[in-house]
Amino acid sequence: IKEFGIVTPIITRPKEDGNGYEVIAGQRRVRASELAGINTVPAFVLPLDRDRAIITLVDSNLQRENILPSERAFAYKMKSEAMKRQGFRTDLTSSQVGTKLRT
């Protein structure tokens, strides 16, 4: 990051209290930027509700290669609970959780 900067923007959403932004995906990039002395980072600001933010966070974290099986299971549980609160039919599709079903 010190040499090339941030290549992929972080994902944020406005805080519910209206003061600033919450980082949804890219916490490590923000921390690395701080350590490198970089004060600003490119960001997408998305109008996500709490559940959609959780789903986005989980999807982002599951892309990492070095995630423990227990962390992966907890992430899927968080995503499933958020999807249920949003009204997704998790019993009919797997595209939100994993590989698409073949017909």
C-alpha positions as CSV (number, residue, x, y, z in Angstrom):
1,I,0.0,0.0,0.0
2,K,2.9,2.3,0.8
3,E,4.3,1.8,-2.7
4,F,1.2,1.5,-4.9
5,G,-1.7,2.8,-2.8
6,I,-5.0,1.1,-2.4
7,V,-5.9,-0.7,-5.6
8,T,-9.4,-1.8,-4.6
9,P,-11.6,0.7,-2.9
10,I,-13.1,-0.1,0.5
11,I,-16.9,-0.4,1.0
12,T,-18.6,1.8,3.5
13,R,-22.1,2.9,4.5
14,P,-23.3,6.0,6.3
15,K,-23.5,5.4,10.1
16,E,-27.0,5.1,11.4
17,D,-26.5,8.1,13.7
18,G,-25.5,10.2,10.6
19,N,-22.0,10.9,11.9
20,G,-19.4,9.6,9.4
21,Y,-19.2,6.2,7.8
22,E,-18.8,2.5,8.8
23,V,-16.3,0.4,7.0
24,I,-18.0,-2.8,5.7
25,A,-15.2,-4.3,3.7
26,G,-11.6,-3.2,3.8
27,Q,-10.7,-2.8,7.5
28,R,-7.3,-4.2,6.8
29,R,-6.7,-1.8,4.0
30,V,-7.6,1.1,6.2
31,R,-5.3,-0.1,9.0
32,A,-2.4,-0.7,6.5
33,S,-3.0,2.8,5.1
34,E,-2.8,4.3,8.6
35,L,0.4,2.4,9.3
36,A,1.9,3.7,6.0
37,G,1.0,7.3,6.8
38,I,-1.8,7.5,4.2
39,N,-4.7,9.7,5.5
40,T,-7.3,9.0,2.8
41,V,-8.5,5.8,1.1
42,P,-10.7,5.3,-2.0
43,A,-14.2,4.2,-0.9
44,F,-17.6,3.2,-2.3
45,V,-20.4,4.6,-0.1
46,L,-23.4,2.3,-0.4
47,P,-26.8,2.8,1.1
48,L,-26.8,-0.6,2.9
49,D,-29.2,-1.5,5.8
50,R,-27.7,-3.5,8.7
51,D,-28.5,-6.9,7.2
52,R,-27.3,-6.1,3.7
53,A,-24.1,-4.8,5.4
54,I,-23.6,-8.1,7.2
55,I,-24.1,-10.0,4.0
56,T,-21.5,-7.8,2.2
57,L,-19.1,-8.2,5.1
58,V,-19.4,-11.9,5.1
59,D,-19.0,-12.2,1.3
60,S,-15.9,-10.0,1.5
61,N,-14.3,-12.1,4.4
62,L,-15.1,-15.4,2.7
63,Q,-12.9,-14.4,-0.2
64,R,-9.8,-14.5,2.0
65,E,-7.8,-17.7,1.6
66,N,-6.6,-18.1,5.2
67,I,-9.9,-18.3,7.0
68,L,-10.3,-21.0,9.6
69,P,-13.2,-23.5,9.1
70,S,-14.7,-22.3,12.4
71,E,-14.6,-18.7,11.1
72,R,-16.1,-19.8,7.8
73,A,-19.0,-21.6,9.6
74,F,-19.7,-18.6,11.8
75,A,-19.6,-16.3,8.8
76,Y,-22.2,-18.5,6.9
77,K,-24.4,-18.5,10.1
78,M,-24.3,-14.7,10.3
79,K,-25.1,-14.5,6.6
80,S,-28.0,-16.9,6.9
81,E,-29.5,-15.1,9.8
82,A,-29.2,-11.7,8.0
83,M,-30.8,-13.2,4.9
84,K,-33.7,-14.7,6.9
85,R,-34.3,-11.2,8.4
86,Q,-34.5,-9.8,4.9
87,G,-36.9,-12.4,3.8
88,F,-34.8,-14.4,1.4
89,R,-36.0,-18.0,0.8
90,T,-32.8,-19.8,1.8
91,D,-34.4,-23.1,1.2
92,L,-34.9,-22.6,-2.5
93,T,-31.6,-21.1,-3.7
94,S,-28.0,-21.4,-2.9
95,S,-26.7,-18.5,-5.0
96,Q,-26.5,-16.2,-2.0
97,V,-24.7,-18.8,0.1
98,G,-22.6,-20.8,-2.3
99,T,-22.6,-22.6,-5.6
100,K,-25.7,-22.3,-7.8
101,L,-27.9,-25.3,-8.1
102,R,-27.9,-27.1,-11.4
103,T,-31.2,-27.8,-13.1
